[in-house]
CSV table of C-alpha atoms in Angstrom, one decimal:
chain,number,residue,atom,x,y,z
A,1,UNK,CA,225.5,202.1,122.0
A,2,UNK,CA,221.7,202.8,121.0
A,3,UNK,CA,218.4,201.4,121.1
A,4,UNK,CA,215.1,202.6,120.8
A,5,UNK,CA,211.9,204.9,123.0
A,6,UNK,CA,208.8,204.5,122.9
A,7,UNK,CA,205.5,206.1,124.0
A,8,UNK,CA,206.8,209.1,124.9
A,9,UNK,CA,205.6,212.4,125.8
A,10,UNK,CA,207.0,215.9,125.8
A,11,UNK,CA,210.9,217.5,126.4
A,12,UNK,CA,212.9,216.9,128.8
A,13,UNK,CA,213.6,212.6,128.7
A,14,UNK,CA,217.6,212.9,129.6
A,15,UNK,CA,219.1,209.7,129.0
A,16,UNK,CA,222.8,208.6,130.4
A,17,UNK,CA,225.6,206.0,129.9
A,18,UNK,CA,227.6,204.7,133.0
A,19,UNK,CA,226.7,208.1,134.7
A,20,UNK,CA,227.7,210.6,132.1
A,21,UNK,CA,227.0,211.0,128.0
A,22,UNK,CA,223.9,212.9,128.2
A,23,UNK,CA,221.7,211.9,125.3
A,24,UNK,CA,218.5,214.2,125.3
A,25,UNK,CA,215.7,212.4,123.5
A,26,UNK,CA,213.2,215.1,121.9
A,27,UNK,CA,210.7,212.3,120.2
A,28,UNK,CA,209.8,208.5,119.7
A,29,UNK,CA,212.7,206.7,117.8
A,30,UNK,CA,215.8,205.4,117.3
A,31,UNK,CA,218.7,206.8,119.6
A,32,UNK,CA,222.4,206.3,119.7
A,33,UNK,CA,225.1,207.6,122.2
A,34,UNK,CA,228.0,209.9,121.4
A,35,UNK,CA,230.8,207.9,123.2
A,36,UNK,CA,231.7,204.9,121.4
A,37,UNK,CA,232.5,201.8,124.0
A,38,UNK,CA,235.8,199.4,123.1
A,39,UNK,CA,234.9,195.6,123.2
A,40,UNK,CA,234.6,194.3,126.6
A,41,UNK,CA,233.7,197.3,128.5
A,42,UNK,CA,230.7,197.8,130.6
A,43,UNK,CA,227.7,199.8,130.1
A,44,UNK,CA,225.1,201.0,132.0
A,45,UNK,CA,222.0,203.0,130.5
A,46,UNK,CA,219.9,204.6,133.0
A,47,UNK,CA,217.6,208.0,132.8
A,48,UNK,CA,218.9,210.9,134.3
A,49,UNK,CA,215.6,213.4,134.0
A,50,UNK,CA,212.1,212.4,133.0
A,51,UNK,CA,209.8,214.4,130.3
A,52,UNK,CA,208.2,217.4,131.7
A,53,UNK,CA,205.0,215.0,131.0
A,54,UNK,CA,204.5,213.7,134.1
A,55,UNK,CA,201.6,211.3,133.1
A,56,UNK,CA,204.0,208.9,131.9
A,57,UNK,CA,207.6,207.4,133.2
A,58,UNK,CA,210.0,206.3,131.2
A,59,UNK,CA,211.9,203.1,132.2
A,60,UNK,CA,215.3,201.3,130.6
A,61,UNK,CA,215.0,197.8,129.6
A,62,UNK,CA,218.5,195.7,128.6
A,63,UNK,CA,220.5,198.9,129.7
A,64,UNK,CA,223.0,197.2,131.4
A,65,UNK,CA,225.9,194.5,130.2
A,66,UNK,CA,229.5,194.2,128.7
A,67,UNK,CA,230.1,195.3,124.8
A,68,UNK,CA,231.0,192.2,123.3
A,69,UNK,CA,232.0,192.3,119.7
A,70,UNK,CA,229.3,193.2,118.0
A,71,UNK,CA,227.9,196.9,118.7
A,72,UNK,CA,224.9,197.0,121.3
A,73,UNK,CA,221.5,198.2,119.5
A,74,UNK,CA,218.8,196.7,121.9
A,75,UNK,CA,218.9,199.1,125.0
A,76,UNK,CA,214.6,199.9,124.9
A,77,UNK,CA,213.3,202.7,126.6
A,78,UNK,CA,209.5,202.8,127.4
A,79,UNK,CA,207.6,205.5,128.5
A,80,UNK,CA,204.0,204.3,129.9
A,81,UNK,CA,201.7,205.7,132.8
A,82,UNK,CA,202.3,204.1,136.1
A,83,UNK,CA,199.7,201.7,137.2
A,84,UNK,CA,197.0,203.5,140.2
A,85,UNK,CA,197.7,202.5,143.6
A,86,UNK,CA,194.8,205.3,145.4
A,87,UNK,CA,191.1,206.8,144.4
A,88,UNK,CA,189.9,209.3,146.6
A,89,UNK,CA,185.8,209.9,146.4
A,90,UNK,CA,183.7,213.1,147.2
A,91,UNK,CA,180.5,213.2,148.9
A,92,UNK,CA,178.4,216.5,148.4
A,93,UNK,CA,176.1,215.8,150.5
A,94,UNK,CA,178.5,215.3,153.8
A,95,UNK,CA,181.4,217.5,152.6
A,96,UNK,CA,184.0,214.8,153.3
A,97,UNK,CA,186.0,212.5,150.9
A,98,UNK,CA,186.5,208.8,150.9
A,99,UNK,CA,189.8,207.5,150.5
A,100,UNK,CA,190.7,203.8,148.9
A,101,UNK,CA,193.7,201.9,147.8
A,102,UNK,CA,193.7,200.1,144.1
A,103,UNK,CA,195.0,196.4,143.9
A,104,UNK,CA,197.7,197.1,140.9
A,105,UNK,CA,196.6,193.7,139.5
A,106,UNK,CA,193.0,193.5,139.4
A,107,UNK,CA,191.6,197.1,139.8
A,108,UNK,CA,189.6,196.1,143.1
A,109,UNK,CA,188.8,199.3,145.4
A,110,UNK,CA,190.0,198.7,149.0
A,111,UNK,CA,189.3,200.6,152.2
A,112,UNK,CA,192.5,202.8,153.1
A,113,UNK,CA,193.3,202.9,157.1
A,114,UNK,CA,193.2,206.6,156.8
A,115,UNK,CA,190.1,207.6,158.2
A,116,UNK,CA,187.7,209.6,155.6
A,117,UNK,CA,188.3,213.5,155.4
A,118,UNK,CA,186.6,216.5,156.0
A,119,UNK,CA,186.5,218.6,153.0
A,120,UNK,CA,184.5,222.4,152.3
A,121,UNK,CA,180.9,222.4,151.8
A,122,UNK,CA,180.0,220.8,148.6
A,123,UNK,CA,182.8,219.3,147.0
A,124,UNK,CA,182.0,219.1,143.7
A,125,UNK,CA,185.3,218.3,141.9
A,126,UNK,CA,188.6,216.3,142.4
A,127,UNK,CA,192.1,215.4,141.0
A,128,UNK,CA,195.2,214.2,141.8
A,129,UNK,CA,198.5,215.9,140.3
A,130,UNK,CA,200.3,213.8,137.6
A,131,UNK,CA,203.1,213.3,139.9
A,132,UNK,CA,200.7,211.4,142.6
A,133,UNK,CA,202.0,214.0,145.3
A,134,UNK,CA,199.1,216.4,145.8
A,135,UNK,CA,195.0,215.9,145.8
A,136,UNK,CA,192.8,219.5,144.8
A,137,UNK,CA,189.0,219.6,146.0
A,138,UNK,CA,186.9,222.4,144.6
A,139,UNK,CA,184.2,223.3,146.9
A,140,UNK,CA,181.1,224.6,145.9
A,141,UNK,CA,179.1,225.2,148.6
A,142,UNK,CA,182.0,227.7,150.5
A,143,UNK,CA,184.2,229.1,147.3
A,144,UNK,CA,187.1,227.2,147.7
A,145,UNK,CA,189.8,224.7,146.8
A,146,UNK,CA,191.2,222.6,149.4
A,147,UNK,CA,194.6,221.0,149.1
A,148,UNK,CA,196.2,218.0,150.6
A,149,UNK,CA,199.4,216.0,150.2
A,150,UNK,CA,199.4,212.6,149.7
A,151,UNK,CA,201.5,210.0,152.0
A,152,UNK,CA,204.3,208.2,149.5
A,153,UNK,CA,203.5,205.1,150.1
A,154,UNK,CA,200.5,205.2,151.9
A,155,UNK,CA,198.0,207.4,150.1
A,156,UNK,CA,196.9,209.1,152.9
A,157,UNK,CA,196.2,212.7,153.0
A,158,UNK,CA,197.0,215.7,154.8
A,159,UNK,CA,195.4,219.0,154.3
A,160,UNK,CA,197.8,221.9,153.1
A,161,UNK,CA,195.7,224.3,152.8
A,162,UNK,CA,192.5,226.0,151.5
A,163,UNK,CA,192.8,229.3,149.1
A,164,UNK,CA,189.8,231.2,147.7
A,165,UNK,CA,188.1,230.3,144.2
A,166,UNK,CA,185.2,232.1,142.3
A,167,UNK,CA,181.6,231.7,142.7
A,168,UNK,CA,180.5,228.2,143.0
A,169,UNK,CA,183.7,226.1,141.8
A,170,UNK,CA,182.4,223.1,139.8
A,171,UNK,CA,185.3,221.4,138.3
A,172,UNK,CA,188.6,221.0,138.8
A,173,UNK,CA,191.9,219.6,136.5
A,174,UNK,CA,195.4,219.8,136.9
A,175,UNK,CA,198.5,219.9,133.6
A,176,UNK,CA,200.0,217.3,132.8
A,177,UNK,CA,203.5,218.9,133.7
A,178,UNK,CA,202.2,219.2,137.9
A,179,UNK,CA,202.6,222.8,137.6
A,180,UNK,CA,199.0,224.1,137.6
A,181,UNK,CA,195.6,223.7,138.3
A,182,UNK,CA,192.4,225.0,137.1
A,183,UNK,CA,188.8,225.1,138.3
A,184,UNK,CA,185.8,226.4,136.3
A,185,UNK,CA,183.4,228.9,138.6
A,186,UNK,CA,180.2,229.3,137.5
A,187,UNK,CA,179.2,233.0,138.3
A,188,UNK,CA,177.0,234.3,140.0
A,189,UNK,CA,173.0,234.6,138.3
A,190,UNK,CA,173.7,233.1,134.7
A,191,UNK,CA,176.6,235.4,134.3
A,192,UNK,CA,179.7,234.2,132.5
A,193,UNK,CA,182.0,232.2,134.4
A,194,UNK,CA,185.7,232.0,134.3
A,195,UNK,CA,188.7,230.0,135.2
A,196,UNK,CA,190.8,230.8,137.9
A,197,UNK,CA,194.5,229.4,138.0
A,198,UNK,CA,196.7,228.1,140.6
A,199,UNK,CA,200.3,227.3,140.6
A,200,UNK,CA,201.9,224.2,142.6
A,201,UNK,CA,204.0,224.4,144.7
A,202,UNK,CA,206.8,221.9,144.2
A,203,UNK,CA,207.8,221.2,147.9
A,204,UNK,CA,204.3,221.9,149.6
A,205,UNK,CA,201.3,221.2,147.1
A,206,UNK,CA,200.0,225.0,147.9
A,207,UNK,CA,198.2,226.7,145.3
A,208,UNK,CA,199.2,230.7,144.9
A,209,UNK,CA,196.9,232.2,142.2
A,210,UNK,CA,198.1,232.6,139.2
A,211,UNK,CA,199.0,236.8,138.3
A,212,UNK,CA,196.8,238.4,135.8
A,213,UNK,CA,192.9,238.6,135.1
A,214,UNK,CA,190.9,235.6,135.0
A,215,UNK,CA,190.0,233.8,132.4
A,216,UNK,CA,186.3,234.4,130.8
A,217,UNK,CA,184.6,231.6,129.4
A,218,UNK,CA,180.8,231.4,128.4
A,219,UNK,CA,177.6,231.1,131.0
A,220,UNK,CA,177.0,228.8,133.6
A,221,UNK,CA,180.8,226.6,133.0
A,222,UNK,CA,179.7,223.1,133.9
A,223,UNK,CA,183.2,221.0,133.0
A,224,UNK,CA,187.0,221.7,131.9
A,225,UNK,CA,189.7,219.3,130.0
A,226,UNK,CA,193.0,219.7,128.9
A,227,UNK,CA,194.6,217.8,126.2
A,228,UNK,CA,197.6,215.8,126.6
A,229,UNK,CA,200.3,217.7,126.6
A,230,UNK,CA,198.9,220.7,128.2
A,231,UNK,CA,198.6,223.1,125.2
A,232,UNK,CA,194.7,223.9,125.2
A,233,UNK,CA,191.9,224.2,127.6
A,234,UNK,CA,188.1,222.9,127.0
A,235,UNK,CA,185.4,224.4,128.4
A,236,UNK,CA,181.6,223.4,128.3
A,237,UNK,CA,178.8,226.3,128.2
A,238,UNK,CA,176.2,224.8,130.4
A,239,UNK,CA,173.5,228.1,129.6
A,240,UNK,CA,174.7,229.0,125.9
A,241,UNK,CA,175.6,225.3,124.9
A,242,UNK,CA,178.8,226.0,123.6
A,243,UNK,CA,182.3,224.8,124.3
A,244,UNK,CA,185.2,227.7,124.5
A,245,UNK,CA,188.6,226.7,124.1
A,246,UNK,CA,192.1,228.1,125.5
A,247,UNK,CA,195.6,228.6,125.1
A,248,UNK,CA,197.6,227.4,128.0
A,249,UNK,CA,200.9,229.6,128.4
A,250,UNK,CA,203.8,227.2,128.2
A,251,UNK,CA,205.4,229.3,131.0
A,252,UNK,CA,203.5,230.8,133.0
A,253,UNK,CA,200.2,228.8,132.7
A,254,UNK,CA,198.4,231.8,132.0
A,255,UNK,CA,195.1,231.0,129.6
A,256,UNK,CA,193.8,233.4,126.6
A,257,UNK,CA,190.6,232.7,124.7
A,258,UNK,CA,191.3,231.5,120.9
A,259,UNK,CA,190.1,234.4,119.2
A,260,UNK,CA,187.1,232.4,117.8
A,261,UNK,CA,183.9,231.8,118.5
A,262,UNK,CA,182.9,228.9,121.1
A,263,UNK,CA,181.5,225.9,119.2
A,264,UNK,CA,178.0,225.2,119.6
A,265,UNK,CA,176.9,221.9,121.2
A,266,UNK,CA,173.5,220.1,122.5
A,267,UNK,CA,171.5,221.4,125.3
A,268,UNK,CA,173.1,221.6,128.8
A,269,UNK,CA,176.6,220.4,128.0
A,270,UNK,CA,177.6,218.4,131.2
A,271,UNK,CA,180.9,216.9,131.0
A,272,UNK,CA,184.1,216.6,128.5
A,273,UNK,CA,186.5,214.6,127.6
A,274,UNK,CA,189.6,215.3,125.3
A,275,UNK,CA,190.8,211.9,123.0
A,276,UNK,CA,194.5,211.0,125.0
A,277,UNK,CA,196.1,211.1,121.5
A,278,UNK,CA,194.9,214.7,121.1
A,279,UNK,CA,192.5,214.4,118.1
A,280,UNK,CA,189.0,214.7,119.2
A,281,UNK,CA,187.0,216.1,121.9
A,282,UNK,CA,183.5,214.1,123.1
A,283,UNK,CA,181.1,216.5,125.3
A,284,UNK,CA,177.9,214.9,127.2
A,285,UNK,CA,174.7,217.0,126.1
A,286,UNK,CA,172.4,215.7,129.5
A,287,UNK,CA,169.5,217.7,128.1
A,288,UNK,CA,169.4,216.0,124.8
A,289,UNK,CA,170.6,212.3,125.6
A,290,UNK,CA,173.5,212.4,123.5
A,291,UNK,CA,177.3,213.1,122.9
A,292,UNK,CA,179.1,215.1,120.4
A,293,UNK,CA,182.2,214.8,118.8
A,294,UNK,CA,184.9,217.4,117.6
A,295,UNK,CA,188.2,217.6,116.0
A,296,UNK,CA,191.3,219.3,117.1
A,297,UNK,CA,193.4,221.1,115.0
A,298,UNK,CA,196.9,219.9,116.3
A,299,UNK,CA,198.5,223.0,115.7
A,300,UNK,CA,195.7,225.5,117.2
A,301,UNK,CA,193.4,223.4,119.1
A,302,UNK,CA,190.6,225.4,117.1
A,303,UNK,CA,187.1,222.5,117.5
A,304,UNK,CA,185.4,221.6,114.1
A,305,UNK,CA,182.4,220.1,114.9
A,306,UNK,CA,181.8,216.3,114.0
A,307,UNK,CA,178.7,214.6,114.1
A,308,UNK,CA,176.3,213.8,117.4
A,309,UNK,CA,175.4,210.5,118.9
A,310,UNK,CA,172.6,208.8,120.7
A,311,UNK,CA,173.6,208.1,124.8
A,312,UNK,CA,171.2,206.7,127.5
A,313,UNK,CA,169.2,209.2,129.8
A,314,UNK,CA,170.8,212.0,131.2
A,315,UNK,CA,174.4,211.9,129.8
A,316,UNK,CA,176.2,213.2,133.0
A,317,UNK,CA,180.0,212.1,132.7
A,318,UNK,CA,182.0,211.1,129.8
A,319,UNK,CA,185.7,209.2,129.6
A,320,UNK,CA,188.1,207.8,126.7
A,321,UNK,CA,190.5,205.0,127.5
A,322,UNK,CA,194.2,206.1,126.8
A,323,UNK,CA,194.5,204.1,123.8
A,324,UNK,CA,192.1,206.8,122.2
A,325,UNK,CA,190.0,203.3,121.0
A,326,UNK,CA,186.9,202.8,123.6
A,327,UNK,CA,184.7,205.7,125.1
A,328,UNK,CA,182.4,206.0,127.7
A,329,UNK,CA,179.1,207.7,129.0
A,330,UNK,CA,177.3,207.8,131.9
A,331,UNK,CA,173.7,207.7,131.5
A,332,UNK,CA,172.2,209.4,135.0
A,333,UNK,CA,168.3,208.6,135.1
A,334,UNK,CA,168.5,205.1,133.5
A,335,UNK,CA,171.6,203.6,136.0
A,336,UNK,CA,173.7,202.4,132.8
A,337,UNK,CA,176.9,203.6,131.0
A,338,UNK,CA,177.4,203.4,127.6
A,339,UNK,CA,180.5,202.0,125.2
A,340,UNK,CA,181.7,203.2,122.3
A,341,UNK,CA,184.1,202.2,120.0
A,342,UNK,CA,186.0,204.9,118.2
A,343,UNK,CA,187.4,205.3,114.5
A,344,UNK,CA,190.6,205.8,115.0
A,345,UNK,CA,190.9,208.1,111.5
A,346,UNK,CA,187.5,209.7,112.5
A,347,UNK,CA,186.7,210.2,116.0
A,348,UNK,CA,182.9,208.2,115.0
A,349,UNK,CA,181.8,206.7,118.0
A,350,UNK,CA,179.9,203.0,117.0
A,351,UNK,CA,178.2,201.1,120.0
A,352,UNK,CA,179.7,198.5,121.1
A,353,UNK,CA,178.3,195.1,120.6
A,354,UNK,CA,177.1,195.1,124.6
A,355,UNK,CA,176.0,198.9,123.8
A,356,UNK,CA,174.8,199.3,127.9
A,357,UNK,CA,176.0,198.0,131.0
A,358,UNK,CA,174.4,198.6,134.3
A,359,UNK,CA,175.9,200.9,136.8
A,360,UNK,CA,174.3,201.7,140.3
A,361,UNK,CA,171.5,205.0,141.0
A,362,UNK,CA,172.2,207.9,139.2
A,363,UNK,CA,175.6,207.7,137.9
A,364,UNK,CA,177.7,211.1,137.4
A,365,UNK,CA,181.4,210.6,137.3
A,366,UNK,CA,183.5,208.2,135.2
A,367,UNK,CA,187.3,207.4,135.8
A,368,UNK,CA,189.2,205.3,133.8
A,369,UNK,CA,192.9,204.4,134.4
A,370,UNK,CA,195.9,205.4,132.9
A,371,UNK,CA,196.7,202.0,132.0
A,372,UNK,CA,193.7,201.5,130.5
A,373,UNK,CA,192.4,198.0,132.4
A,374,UNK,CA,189.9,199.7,134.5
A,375,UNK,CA,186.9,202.3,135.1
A,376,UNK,CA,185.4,203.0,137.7
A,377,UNK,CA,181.9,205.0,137.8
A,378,UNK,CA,180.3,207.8,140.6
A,379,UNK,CA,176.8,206.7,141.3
A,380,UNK,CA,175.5,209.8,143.0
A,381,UNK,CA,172.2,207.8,145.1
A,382,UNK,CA,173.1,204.7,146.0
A,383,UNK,CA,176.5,206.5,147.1
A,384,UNK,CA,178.8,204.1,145.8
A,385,UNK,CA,181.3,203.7,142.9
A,386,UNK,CA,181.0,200.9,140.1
A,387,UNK,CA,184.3,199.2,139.5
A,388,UNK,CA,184.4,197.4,135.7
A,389,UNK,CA,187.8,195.7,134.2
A,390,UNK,CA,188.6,196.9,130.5
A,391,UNK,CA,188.7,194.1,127.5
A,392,UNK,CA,192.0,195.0,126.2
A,393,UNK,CA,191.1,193.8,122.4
A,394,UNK,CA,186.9,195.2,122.6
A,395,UNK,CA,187.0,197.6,125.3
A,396,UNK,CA,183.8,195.6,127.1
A,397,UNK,CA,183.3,196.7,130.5
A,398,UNK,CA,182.8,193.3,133.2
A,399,UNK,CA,182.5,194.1,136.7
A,400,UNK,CA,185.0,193.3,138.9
A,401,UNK,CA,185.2,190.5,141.6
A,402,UNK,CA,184.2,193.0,143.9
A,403,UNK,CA,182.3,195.3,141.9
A,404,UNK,CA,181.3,198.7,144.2
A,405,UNK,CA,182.7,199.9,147.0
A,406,UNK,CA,180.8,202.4,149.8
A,407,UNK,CA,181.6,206.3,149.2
A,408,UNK,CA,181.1,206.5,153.3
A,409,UNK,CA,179.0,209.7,152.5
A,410,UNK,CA,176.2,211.4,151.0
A,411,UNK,CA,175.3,212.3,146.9
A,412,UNK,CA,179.2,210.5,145.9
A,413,UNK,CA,180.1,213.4,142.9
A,414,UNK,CA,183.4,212.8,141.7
A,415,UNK,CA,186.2,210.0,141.8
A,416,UNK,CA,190.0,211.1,141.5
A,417,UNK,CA,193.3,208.1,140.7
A,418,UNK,CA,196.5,208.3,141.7
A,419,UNK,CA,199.8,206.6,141.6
């Protein structure tokens, strides 16, 4: 009995046959189960655990049938991210969040029946855990980090509870494996910031801070990414225009600064994306009208810098589909967003042949979703969110049939997806 996975991500992926045989799978490949099955018995390949990697599930495909008399070597598994069924959208300006559901098929933003939700002062930064169970608000304006659980089934959301962050909390991520999140504060006066970490709780989506000091990072921290598989932390420098990057304790969660210097990178770094395949790193330089590009050494995570590119006005937001093929920049005082293509073997970002497309006022945030079909784009004025579909072969964004949807509040900031 064996087959083949696909697309996988991390430890963890258990595989069974007719409820016992435990196969662990550690990588992408061929498999093959230890108990041989006699013609003309029944099998039955499901997956006992998933990978810790909670961005993706893996699902069995011709698992099941009756060994006939030639030996069964089609069982597929495939590991992909589960399409977005909810997008929750803050509004600093009102201190409440908007919530919406996601037609699975076409992308379109609905309006949820939960009512919209009061948050902290300033909510500046949103995300949803891997898992889809818990949303995180960081609130600037009162030093805090709201939590709320989110109804299976419904989306809706419940508050859990609100636990103390640093001065000014901007931006806000959780890892891939649900365990943690983290949220960049941006100190007080120009002094250097830090992250502060949080773990989940399992059962209740409560964040308990993490033990130890906090994490220093450079002045004025504007945005933070993680790679894929949760091994490194990116920070952007707003003041000193430099990126610092982290270890992430496989454990505990705990971060340490590399012991390099932060790489340099244009004025007022904004916003940061990290390439899904874990490659390159693309940071928004609002200051300058560009982006830059970087390298990741896969066994490290030390940044070499690449080369820098031209954006639109006022780079605020940046996002890479997760094929690690298109990206994409939101250009605040000119309404667009720009496309990229990206060499694959490079990181090079080339415009794409529609270089600009128009977005609403004063665009900030982009989301695009883990399947890759859609993005959706924060316009900050007009308080609204721009919904595009994704050309699967050129990456062209196309508004949607219903192209924005109403943030129901003031200065929309950030957009968060769930499952």
């Amino acid at each position: 009995m064996s087959g083949t996975v696909s697309g996988l991500l991390g430890t963890g992926l258990v595989l069974q046959n007719n409820a016992g045989d435990d196969l662990s799978i550690a990588a992408n490949g061929s498999f093959s189960f230890a108990t041989q099955l006699a013609s003309g018995a029944g099998y039955a390949v499901t997956v006992k655990s998933q990978s810790r990697i909670l961005t993706r599930v893996c699902t069995v495909s011709n698992g099941t049938g009756t060994v006939a008399n030639a030996a069964v070597v089609n069982v597929d598994v495939v590991c992909a991210a589960p399409p977005v069924r909810y997008a929750y959208a803050t509004n600093a300006g009102s201190d409440n969040l908007f919530p919406y559901t996601v037609d699975t098929s076409t992308g379109v933003l609905g309006s949820m029946a939960a009512p919209m939700l009061g948050t902290g002062s300033a909510p500046s930064g949103i995300v949803a855990d891997p898992a889809g169970r818990f949303a995180y608000v960081a609130n600037r304006g009162d030093n805090t980090v709201g939590a709320y659980s989110i109804g299976a089934g419904t989306g809706f959301l419940t508050r859990v509870a609100a636990v103390a962050a640093g001065f000014a909390p901007l931006s806000i991520v959780a890892d891939p494996t649900g365990r943690f999140v983290y949220v960049v504060s941006h100190g007080v006066d120009s002094v250097s910031g830090f992250i502060m970490g949080y773990i989940i709780n399992a059962n209740t989506g409560k964040l308990t801070q993490m033990a130890g000091p906090q994490a220093d990072v450079g002045r004025s921290p504007s945005a933070i990414a993680l790679d894929s598989m949760g091994r490194f932390a990116y920070v952007t420098n707003g003041v000193d225009a430099t990126v610092s990057v982290l270890s992430i304790d496989e454990s505990t969660g705990a971060l340490t600064p590399l012991p390099v210097p932060p790489v340099t990178t244009g004025n007022s770094p904004s916003a940061i994306a990290v390439n899904p395949l874990g490659r390159f790193v693309y940071v928004t330089n609002s200051d300058d009208n560009t982006v830059s590009t970087y390298s990741i050494d896969a066994g490290s995570g030390v940044l070499t810098p690449l080369a820098t590119f031209n954006t639109g006005a006022f780079p605020k937001a940046v996002a890479v589909d997760p094929t690690g093929r298109f990206a994409y920049v939101a250009n605040a005082l000119e309404d667009t967003v720009s496309a990229y293509n990206i060499d694959s073997s490079t990181g090079i970002l080339t415009p794409m042949t529609v270089p600009k497309v128009p977005a609403r006022v004063f665009p900030i945030a982009i989301a695009v979703d883990p399947t890759g079909r859609f993005a959706y784009v924060t316009n900050a004025s007009s308080k609204d969110i721009s919904a595009y579909t994704i050309d699967s072969n050129t990456g062209a964004l196309t508004p949607m049939s219903v192209p924005t949807a109403a943030t129901g509040g003031n200065v929309a900031s950030s957009l968060a997806l769930s499952r």
